Each structure stands twice: as structure tokens, then as C-alpha cells.
mmCIF file of C-alpha atoms in Angstrom:
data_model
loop_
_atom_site.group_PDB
_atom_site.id
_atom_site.type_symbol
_atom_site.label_atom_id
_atom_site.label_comp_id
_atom_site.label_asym_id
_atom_site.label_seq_id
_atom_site.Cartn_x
_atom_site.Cartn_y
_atom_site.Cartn_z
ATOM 1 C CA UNK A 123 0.000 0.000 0.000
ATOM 2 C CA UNK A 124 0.566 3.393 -0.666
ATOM 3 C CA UNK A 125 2.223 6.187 2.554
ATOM 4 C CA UNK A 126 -1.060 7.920 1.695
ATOM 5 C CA UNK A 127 -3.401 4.775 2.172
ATOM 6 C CA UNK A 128 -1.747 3.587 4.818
ATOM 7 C CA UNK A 129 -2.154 7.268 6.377
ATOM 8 C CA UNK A 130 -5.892 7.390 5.027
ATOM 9 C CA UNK A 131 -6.307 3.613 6.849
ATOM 10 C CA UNK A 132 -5.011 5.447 10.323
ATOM 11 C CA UNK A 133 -7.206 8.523 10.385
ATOM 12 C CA UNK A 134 -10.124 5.967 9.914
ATOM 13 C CA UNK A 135 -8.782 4.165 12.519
ATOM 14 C CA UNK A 136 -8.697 7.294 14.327
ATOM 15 C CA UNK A 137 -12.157 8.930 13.748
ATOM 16 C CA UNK A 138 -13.595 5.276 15.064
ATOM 17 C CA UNK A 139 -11.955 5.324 18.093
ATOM 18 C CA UNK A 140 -12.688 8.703 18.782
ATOM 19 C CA UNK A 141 -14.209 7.997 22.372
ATOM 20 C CA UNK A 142 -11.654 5.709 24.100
ATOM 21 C CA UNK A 143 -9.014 8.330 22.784
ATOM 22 C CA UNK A 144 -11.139 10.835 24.067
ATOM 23 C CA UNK A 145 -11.115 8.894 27.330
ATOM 24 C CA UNK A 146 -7.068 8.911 26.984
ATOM 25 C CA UNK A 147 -6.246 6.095 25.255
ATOM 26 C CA UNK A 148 -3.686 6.312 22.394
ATOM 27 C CA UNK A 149 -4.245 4.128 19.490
ATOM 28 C CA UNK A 150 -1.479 1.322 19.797
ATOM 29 C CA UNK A 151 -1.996 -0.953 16.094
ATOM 30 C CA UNK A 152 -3.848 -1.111 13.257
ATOM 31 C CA UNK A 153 -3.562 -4.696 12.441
ATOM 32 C CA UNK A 154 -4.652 -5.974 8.637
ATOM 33 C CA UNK A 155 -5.912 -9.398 8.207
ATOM 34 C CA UNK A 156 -5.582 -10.081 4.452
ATOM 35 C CA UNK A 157 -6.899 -12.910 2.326
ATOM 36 C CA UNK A 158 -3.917 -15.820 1.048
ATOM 37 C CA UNK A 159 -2.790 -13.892 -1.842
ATOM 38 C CA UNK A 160 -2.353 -10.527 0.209
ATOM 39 C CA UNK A 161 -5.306 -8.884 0.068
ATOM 40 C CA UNK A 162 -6.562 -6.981 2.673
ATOM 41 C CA UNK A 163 -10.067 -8.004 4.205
ATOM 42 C CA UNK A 164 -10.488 -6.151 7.477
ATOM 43 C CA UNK A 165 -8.132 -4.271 9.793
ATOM 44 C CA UNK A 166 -8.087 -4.547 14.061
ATOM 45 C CA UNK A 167 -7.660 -1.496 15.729
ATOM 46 C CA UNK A 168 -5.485 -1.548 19.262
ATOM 47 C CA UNK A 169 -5.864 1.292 21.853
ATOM 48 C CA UNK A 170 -3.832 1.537 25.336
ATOM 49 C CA UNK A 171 -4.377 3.492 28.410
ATOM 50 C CA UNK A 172 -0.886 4.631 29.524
ATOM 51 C CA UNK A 173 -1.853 4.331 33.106
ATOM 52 C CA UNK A 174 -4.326 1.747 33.746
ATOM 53 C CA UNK A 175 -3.551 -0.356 30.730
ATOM 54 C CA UNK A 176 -6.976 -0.568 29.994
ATOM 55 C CA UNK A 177 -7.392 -1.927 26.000
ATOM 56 C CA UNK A 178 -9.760 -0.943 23.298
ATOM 57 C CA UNK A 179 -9.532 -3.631 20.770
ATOM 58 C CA UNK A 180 -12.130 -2.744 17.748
ATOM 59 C CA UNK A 181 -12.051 -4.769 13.895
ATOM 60 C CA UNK A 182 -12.392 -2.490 11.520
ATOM 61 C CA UNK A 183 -13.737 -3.017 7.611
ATOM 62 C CA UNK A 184 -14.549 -0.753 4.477
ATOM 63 C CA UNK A 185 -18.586 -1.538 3.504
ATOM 64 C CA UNK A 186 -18.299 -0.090 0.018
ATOM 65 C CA UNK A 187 -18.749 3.310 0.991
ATOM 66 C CA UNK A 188 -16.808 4.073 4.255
ATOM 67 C CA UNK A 189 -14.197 2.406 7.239
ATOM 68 C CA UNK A 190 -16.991 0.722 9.676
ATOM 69 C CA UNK A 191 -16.556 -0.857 12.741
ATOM 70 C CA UNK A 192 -16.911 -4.704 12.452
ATOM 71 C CA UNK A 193 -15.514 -7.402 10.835
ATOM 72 C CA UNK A 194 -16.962 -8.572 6.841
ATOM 73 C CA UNK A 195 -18.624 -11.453 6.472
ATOM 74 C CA UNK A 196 -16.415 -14.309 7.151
ATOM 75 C CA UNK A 197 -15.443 -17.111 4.675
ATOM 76 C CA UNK A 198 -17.545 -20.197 5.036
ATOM 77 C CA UNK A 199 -14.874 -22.239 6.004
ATOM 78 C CA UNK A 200 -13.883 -19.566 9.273
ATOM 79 C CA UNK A 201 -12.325 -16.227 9.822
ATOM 80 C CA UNK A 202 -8.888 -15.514 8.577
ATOM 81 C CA UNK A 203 -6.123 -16.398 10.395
ATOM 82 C CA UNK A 204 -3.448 -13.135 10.899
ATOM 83 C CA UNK A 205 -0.725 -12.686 8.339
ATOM 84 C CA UNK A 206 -2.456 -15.371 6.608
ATOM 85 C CA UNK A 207 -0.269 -14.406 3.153
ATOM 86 C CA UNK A 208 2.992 -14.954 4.933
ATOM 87 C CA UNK A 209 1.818 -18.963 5.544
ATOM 88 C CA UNK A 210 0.855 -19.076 2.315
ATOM 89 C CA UNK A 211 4.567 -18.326 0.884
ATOM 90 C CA UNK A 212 6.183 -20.426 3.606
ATOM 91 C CA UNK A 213 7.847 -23.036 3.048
ATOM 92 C CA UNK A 214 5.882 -26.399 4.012
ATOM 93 C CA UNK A 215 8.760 -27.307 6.658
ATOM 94 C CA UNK A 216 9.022 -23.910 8.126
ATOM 95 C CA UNK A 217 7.979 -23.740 12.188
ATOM 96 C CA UNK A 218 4.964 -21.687 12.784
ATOM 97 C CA UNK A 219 4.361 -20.017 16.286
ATOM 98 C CA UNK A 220 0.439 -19.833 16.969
ATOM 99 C CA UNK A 221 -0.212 -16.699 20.114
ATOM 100 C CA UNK A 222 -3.020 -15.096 21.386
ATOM 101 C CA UNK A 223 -3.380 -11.425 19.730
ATOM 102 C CA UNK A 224 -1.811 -9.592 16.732
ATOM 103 C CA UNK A 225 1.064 -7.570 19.000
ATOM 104 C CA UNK A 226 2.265 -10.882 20.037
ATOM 105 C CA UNK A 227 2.325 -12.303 16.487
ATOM 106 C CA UNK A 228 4.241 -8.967 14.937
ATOM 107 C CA UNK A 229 6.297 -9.003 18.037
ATOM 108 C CA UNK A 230 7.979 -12.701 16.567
ATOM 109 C CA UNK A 231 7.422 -11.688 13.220
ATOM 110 C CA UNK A 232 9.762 -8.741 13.766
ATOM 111 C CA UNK A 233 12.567 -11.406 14.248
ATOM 112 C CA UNK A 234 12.017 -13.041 11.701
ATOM 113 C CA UNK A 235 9.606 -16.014 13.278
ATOM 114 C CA UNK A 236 6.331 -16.911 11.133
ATOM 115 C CA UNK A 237 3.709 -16.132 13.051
ATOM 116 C CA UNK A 238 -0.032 -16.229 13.221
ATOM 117 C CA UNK A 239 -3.265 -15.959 15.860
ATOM 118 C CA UNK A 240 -6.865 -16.351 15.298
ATOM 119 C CA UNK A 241 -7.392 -13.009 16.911
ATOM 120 C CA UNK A 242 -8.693 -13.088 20.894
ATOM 121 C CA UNK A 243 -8.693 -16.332 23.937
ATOM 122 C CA UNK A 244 -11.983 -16.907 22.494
ATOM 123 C CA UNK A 245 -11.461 -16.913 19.028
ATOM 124 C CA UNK A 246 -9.592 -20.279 18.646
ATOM 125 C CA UNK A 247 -12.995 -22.137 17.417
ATOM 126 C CA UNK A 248 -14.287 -19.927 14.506
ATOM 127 C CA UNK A 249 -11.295 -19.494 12.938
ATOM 128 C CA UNK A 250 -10.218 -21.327 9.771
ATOM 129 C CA UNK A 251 -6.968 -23.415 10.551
ATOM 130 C CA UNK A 252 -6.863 -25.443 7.548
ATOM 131 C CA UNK A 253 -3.704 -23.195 5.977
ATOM 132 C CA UNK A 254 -1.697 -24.870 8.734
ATOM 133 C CA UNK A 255 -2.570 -28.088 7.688
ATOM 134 C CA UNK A 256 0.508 -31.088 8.328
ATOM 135 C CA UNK A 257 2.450 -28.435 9.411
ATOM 136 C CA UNK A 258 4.530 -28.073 12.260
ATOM 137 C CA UNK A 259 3.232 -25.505 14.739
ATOM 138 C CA UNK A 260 4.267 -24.584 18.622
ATOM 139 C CA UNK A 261 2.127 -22.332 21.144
ATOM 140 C CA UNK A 262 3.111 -19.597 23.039
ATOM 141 C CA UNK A 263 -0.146 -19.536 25.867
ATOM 142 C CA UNK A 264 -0.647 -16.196 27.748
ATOM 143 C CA UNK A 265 0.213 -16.709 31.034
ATOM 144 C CA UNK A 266 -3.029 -16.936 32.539
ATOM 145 C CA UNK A 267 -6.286 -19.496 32.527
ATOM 146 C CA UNK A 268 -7.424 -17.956 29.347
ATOM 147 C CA UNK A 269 -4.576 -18.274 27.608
ATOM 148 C CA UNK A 270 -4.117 -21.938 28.426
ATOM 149 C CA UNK A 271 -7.677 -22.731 27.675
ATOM 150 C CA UNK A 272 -6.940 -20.609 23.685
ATOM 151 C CA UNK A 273 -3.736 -22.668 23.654
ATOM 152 C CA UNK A 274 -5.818 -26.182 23.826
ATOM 153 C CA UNK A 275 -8.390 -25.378 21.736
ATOM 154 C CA UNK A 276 -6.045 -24.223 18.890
ATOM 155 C CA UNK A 277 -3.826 -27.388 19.640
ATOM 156 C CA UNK A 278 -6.786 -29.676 19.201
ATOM 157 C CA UNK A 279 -7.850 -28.364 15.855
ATOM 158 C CA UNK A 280 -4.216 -28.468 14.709
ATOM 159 C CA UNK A 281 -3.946 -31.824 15.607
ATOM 160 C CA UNK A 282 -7.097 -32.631 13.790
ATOM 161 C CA UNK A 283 -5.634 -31.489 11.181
ATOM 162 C CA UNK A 284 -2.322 -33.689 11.027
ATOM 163 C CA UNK A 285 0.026 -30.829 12.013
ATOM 164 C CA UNK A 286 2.979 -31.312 14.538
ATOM 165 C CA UNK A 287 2.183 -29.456 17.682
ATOM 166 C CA UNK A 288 4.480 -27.983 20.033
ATOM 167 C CA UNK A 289 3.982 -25.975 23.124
ATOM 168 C CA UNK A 290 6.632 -23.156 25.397
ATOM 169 C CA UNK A 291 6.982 -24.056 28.609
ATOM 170 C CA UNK A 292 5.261 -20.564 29.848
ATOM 171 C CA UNK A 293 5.656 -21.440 33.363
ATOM 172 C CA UNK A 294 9.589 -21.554 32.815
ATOM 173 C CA UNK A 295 9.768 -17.673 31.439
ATOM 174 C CA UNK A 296 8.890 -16.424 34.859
ATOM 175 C CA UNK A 297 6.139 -13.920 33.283
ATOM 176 C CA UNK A 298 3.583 -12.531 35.466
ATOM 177 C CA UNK A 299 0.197 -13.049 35.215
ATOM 178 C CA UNK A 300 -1.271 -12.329 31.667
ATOM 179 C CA UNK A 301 2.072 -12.439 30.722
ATOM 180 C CA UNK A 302 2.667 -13.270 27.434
ATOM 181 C CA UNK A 303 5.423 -12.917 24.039
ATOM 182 C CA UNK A 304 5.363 -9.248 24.115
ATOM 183 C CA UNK A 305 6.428 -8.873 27.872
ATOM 184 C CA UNK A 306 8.865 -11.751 27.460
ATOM 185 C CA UNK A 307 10.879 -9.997 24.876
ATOM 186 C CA UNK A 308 10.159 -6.516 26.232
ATOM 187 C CA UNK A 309 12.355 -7.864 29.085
ATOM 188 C CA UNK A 310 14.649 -9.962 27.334
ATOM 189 C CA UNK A 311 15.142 -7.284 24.973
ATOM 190 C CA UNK A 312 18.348 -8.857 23.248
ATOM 191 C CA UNK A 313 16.650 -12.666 22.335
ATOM 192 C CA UNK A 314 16.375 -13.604 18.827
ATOM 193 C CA UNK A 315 14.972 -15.931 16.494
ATOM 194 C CA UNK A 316 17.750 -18.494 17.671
ATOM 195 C CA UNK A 317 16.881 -17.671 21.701
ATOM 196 C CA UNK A 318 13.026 -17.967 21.058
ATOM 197 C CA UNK A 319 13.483 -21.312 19.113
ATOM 198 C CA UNK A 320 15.390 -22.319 21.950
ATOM 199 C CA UNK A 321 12.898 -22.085 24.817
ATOM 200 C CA UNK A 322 11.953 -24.884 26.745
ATOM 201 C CA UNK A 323 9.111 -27.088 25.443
ATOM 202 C CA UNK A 324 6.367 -28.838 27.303
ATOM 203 C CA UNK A 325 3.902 -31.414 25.689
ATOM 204 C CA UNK A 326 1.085 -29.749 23.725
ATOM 205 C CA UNK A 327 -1.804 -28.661 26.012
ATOM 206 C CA UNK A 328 -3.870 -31.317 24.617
ATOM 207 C CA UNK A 329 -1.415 -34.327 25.608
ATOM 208 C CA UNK A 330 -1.443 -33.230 29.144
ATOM 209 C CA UNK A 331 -4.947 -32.651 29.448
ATOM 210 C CA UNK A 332 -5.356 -36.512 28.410
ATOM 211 C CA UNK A 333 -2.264 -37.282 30.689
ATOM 212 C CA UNK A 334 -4.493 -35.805 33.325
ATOM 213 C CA UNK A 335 -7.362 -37.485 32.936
ATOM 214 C CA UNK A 336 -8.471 -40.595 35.161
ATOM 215 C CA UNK A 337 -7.949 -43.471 33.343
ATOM 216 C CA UNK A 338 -11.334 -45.468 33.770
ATOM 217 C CA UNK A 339 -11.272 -49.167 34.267
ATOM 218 C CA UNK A 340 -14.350 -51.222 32.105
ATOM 219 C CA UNK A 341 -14.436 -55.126 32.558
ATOM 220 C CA UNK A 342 -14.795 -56.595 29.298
ATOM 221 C CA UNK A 343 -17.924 -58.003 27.862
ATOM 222 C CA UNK A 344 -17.898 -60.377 25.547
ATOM 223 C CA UNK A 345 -19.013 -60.624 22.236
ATOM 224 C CA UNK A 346 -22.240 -61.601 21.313
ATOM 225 C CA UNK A 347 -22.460 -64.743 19.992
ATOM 226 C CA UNK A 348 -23.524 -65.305 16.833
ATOM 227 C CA UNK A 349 -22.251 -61.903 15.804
ATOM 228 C CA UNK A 350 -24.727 -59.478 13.760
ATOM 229 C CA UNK A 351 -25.046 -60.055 10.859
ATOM 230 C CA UNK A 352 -22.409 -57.776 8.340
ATOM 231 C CA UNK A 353 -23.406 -56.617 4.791
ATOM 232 C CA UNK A 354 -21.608 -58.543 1.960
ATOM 233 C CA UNK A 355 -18.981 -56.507 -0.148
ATOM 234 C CA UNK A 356 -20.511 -55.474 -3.319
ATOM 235 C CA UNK A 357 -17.849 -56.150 -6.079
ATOM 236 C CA UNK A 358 -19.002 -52.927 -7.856
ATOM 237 C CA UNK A 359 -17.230 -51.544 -5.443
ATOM 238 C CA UNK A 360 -13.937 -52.190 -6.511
ATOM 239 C CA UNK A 361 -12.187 -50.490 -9.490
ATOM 240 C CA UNK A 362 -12.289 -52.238 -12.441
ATOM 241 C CA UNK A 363 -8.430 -52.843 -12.821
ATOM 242 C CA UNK A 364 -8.292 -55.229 -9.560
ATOM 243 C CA UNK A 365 -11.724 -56.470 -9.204
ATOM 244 C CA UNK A 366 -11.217 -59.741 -10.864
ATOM 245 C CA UNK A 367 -7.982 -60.477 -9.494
ATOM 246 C CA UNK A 368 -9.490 -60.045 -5.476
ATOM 247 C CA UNK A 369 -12.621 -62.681 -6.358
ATOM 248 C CA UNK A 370 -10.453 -64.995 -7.878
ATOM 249 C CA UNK A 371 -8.224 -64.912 -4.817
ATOM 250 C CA UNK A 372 -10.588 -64.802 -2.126
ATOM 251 C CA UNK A 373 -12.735 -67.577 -4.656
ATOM 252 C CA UNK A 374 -8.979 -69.371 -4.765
ATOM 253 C CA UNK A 375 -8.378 -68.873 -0.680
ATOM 254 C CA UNK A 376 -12.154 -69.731 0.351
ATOM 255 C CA UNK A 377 -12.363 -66.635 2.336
ATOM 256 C CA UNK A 378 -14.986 -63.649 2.260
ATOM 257 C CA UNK A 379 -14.191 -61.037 -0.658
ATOM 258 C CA UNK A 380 -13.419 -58.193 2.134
ATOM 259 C CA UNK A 381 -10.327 -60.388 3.190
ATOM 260 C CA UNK A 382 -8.333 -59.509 -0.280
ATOM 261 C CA UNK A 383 -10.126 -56.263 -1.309
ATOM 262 C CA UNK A 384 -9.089 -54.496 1.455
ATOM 263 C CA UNK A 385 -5.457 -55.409 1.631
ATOM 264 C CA UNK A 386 -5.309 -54.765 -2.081
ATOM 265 C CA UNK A 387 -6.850 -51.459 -2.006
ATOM 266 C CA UNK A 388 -4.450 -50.037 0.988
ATOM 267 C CA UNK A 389 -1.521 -51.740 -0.204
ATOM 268 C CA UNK A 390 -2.077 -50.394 -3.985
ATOM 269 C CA UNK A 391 -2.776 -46.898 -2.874
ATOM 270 C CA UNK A 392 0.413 -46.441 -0.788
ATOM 271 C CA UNK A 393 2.155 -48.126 -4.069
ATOM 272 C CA UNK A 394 0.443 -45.574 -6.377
ATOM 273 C CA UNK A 395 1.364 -42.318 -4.430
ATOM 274 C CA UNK A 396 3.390 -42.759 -0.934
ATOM 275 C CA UNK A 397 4.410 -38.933 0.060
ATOM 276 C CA UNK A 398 5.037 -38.355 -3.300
ATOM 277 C CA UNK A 399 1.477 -38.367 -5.311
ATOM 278 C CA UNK A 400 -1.071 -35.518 -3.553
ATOM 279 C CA UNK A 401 -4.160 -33.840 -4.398
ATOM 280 C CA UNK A 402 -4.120 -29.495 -3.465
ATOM 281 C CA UNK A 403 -7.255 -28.894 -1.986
ATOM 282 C CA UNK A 404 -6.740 -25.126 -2.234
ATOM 283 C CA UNK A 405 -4.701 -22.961 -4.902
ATOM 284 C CA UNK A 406 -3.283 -21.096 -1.823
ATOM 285 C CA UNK A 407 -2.045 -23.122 1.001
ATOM 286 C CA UNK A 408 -0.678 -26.158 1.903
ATOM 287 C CA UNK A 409 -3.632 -28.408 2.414
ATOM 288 C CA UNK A 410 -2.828 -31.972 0.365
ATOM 289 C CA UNK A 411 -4.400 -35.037 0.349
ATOM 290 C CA UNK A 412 -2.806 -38.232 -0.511
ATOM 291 C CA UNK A 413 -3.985 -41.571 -1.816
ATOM 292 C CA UNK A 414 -3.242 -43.088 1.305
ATOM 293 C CA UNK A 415 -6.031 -45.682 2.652
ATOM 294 C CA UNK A 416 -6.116 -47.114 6.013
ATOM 295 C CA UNK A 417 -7.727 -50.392 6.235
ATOM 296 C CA UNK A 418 -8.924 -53.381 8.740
ATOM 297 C CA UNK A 419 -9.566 -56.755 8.156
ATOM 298 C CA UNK A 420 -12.147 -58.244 10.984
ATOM 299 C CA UNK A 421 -12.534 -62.156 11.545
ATOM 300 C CA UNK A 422 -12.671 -64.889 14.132
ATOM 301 C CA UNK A 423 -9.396 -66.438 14.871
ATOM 302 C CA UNK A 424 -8.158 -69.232 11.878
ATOM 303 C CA UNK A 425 -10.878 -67.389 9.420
ATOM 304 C CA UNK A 426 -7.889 -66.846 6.765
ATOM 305 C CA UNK A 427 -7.248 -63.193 7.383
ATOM 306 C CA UNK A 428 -3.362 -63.943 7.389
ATOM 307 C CA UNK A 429 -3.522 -66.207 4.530
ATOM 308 C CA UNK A 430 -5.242 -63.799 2.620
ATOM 309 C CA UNK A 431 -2.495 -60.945 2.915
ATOM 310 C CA UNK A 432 0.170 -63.917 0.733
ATOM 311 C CA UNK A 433 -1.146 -63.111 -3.005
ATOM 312 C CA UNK A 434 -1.340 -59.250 -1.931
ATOM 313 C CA UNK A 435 2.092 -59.148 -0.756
ATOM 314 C CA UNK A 436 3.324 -60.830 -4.228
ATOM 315 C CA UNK A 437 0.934 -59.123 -6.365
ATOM 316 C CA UNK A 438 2.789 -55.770 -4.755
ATOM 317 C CA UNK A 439 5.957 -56.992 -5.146
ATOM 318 C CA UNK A 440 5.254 -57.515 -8.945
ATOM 319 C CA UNK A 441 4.024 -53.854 -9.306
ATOM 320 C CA UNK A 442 6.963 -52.397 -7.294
ATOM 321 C CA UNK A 443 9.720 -54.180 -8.382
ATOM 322 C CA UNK A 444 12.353 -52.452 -11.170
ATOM 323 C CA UNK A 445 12.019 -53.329 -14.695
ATOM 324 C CA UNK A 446 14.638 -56.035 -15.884
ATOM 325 C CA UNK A 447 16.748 -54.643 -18.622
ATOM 326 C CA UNK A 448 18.239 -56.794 -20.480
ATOM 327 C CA UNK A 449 21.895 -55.882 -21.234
ATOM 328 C CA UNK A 450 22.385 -54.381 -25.039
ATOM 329 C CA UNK A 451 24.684 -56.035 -26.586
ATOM 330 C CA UNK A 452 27.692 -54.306 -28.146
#
């Protein structure tokens, strides 16, 4: 942008925050939230009491004719995540610190950290995570029971999502309460990228909610006897490429169809693709599916499940092996 939209941008920010200022606040941040490719969507203004430290925290969004307070509609899949363009041009191995607020998020940023937040402690479950998807991520909680409870929430969707999730050790930075990135480095005014990387981890919020959980006991029941009844694998199913070759083999093996099918199916997709075959689910980010298949086999004991897996095995084997060449002669 432009000195003189960026200038037009802060007087709007100004003129809407016209009573907290008059109150003696002073306008602190205009954060922009911007769409993948860099576009800006909506803007969050920050205002500070120098005294009481009182906030004013106000989004901020042009209607078509004028700077309004409130956020646009959001996307269906959730609100924007902050700096959301800087993910998107990240490389896919790159460590991405999640915080609570856009000051703490610019603060890491400023050293050179990727950094993102879904906005406020409550904002964790509207927000659209899926840019972070299979990435790895680590949380930096406020110190303080809201801050914990943002940290788990965001830490669940992450995992949900496949990424690896991390989590600082706040207890160890000896913050005080609401403590968070910004007072950290405001103190430790001399830490860098390297020092911040370097703090000491914990397991992820989620992890040691589970760890605290009571384990309950259940005495097992057995099953019922005869088992309910299970619908028959329809053939149709299958793709037409291995559908023969699993009914001749269960046919051959005198075991249900669902005892080769599934094998072949999972065994053939991590064959076809591994890591290195994926489908982009969105033209910016870093969301990919692969044509990996996970797959169970269910059967009373000496029902030829194991047997079963033999032709598989070999049939993969066949598809996998390198080509014989034979050797030209000279």
C-alpha cells in the first residue's frame, strides 16, 4: 500500500476510536488481516491506556462506501487467520508459532519467526486453521487461565488437522500473570529468532490434558455370539483394474471377498502415491491429500485373514519391483 493509504487507513482508525481516545487512550496498532494472496479483508484497531492499561480492541472493515466498525462477512470455512499471506509463501517445513493477539504475532514476526493468531482467547474455534494443515506448529499460551484454555483449543484443531504441535513451557519464562510474548521480549530485549526457538518445550496442552485425565477401568464383555449379521462386499465396489484379481483370490483362498479387497486397495494406494502423489485442496495453502487408505480386516481367529495378505504381498511386489533390462549387446 501506498504512505497515503496507509495514512488514510489510520485517520479511519482514528475517527472510530474517537471515544476511548477521548477517554485517553492512544491508538497502539492497526492490524490488517488479508486474504492468502495478500489482500486486505479487514483491519483490528489496538488502543492503550498509559496508566491503567486498559485496552480498546475494535475490527475495523470498508462496507463499500466508508471504514466501519466490524468485521466482513467471514469465509464459510472460518475467519482468517493473521498474516495469513505470509503462511501461504512459507515453506511447508518452516515452524509456525500460533499466540493469542496480533502484537504478540508482529512481536515474533519482527525477528524473523512466522507467526499467526486467530485473533482473541476466544477466538480459537471460529477461525479457519486449515492453511496450517501437516504443518509443524508450537504455542506460546498467555500466562493466565485464558490463555491456556486458547492454547488447547487451537492445539486440538491443529492436531485434527495432522500438524505437529508444540507448546513453550510458559511457566519456565517467569512472566507474570497475563504475561505473554510481548512482555517476554520486552524484558529480554536482546533474544532472537535463535533464543526464542530455543525455549523450553512442554507437551502440547492437549497431551497433558489426556495425561491428566483418570484413566477409567471397564471389565470386558464379551461378544455376542452369533455376531450381527455384516453386509456382503458389493464387487461394484472395486475399481475395475483389480476387481477380478481379489474374487479370484478370495474364490482361490475360500475366504470372504473383504479379506483380499481391502489389503489390495491399501496396499495399492500407498504403491500408487506414498508422500510423493497428492491432491491441493486449495490454490493457496498447503492443504494436500494423498492416496493413502487405512484399512482393517475383521474375523474370528483361523478365518484366513493372514492367509489372505500372501497373493497381496506378491501381487505388490510384482508392481513395485524395477524393470529387468536386459543388457544391449555391443
Amino acid at each position: 500500500m501506498s504512505a497515503a493509504s496507509i495514512e488514510a487507513l489510520k485517520d479511519a482508525a482514528r475517527k472510530l476510536a474517537a471515544d476511548p481516545i477521548r477517554l485517553g487512550m492512544r491508538p497502539v496498532g492497526l492490524h490488517t488481516y488479508s486474504a492468502a494472496d495478500g489482500e486486505p479483508s479487514f483491519w483490528r484497531i489496538r488502543c492503550k491506556h498509559p496508566d491503567t492499561g486498559e485496552k480498546w480492541i475494535r475490527p475495523m472493515h470498508w462496507n463499500g462506501a466508508g471504514y466501519v466498525i466490524g468485521e466482513p462477512p467471514a469465509p464459510a470455512a472460518g475467519k482468517l487467520l493473521y498474516r495469513l499471506h505470509e503462511l501461504a509463501d512459507a515453506r511447508d517445513g518452516a515452524l509456525v508459532y500460533i499466540v493469542e493477539g496480533e502484537a504478540c504475532a508482529d512481536a515474533l514476526a519482527r525477528l524473523g519467526l512466522l507467526a499467526t493468531t486467530s485473533g482473541s482467547a476466544s477466538s480459537a474455534e471460529g477461525a479457519d486453521w486449515s492453511p496450517l494443515a501437516g504443518r509443524r506448529v508450537r504455542l506460546w499460551p498467555d500466562n493466565d487461565e485464558a490463555g491456556r484454555k486458547y492454547a488447547e483449543e487451537a492445539g486440538a484443531r491443529l492436531y485434527a488437522l495432522g500438524c505437529t504441535v508444540e507448546c513453550i513451557d510458559v511457566d519456565a519464562l517467569g512472566l507474570a500473570e497475563k504475561g505473554d510474548s510481548v512482555d517476554w521480549l520486552a524484558v529480554n530485549s536482546d533474544a532472537d529468532a535463535v533464543a526464542v526457538n530455543a525455549l523450553l518445550l512442554l507437551p502440547t496442552p492437549s497431551e497433558a490434558a489426556r495425561a491428566r485425565s483418570p484413566v477409567q477401568s471397564f471389565a470386558p464383555e464379551p461378544l455376542p455370539d452369533p455376531l450381527p449379521a455384516v453386509p456382503v462386499l458389493d464387487p461394484a465396489l472395486l475399481p475395475d483394474c483389480v476387481r477380478t484379481w481379489c474374487m479370484d483370490a478370495a474364490d482361490s483362498l475360500q475366504v470372504p471377498l473383504d479379506f483380499t479387497a481391502v489389503p489390495a486397495m491399501v496396499g495399492l494406494a500407498a504403491a500408487l502415491g506414498g508422500r510423493h502423489v497428492a491432491v491441493r485442496l486449495k490454490t493457496h495453502g498447503h492443504w494436500y491429500e494423498r492416496p493413502i487408505l487405512w484399512g482393517c480386516v475383521v474375523g474370528r481367529p483361523s478365518s484366513g485373514k493372514s492367509p489372505a495378505l500372501s497373493p497381496v504381498r506378491r501381487l505388490l511386489e510384482k508392481v513395485t519391483e524395477p524393470a529387468w533390462v536386459d543388457p544391449v549387446p555391443r
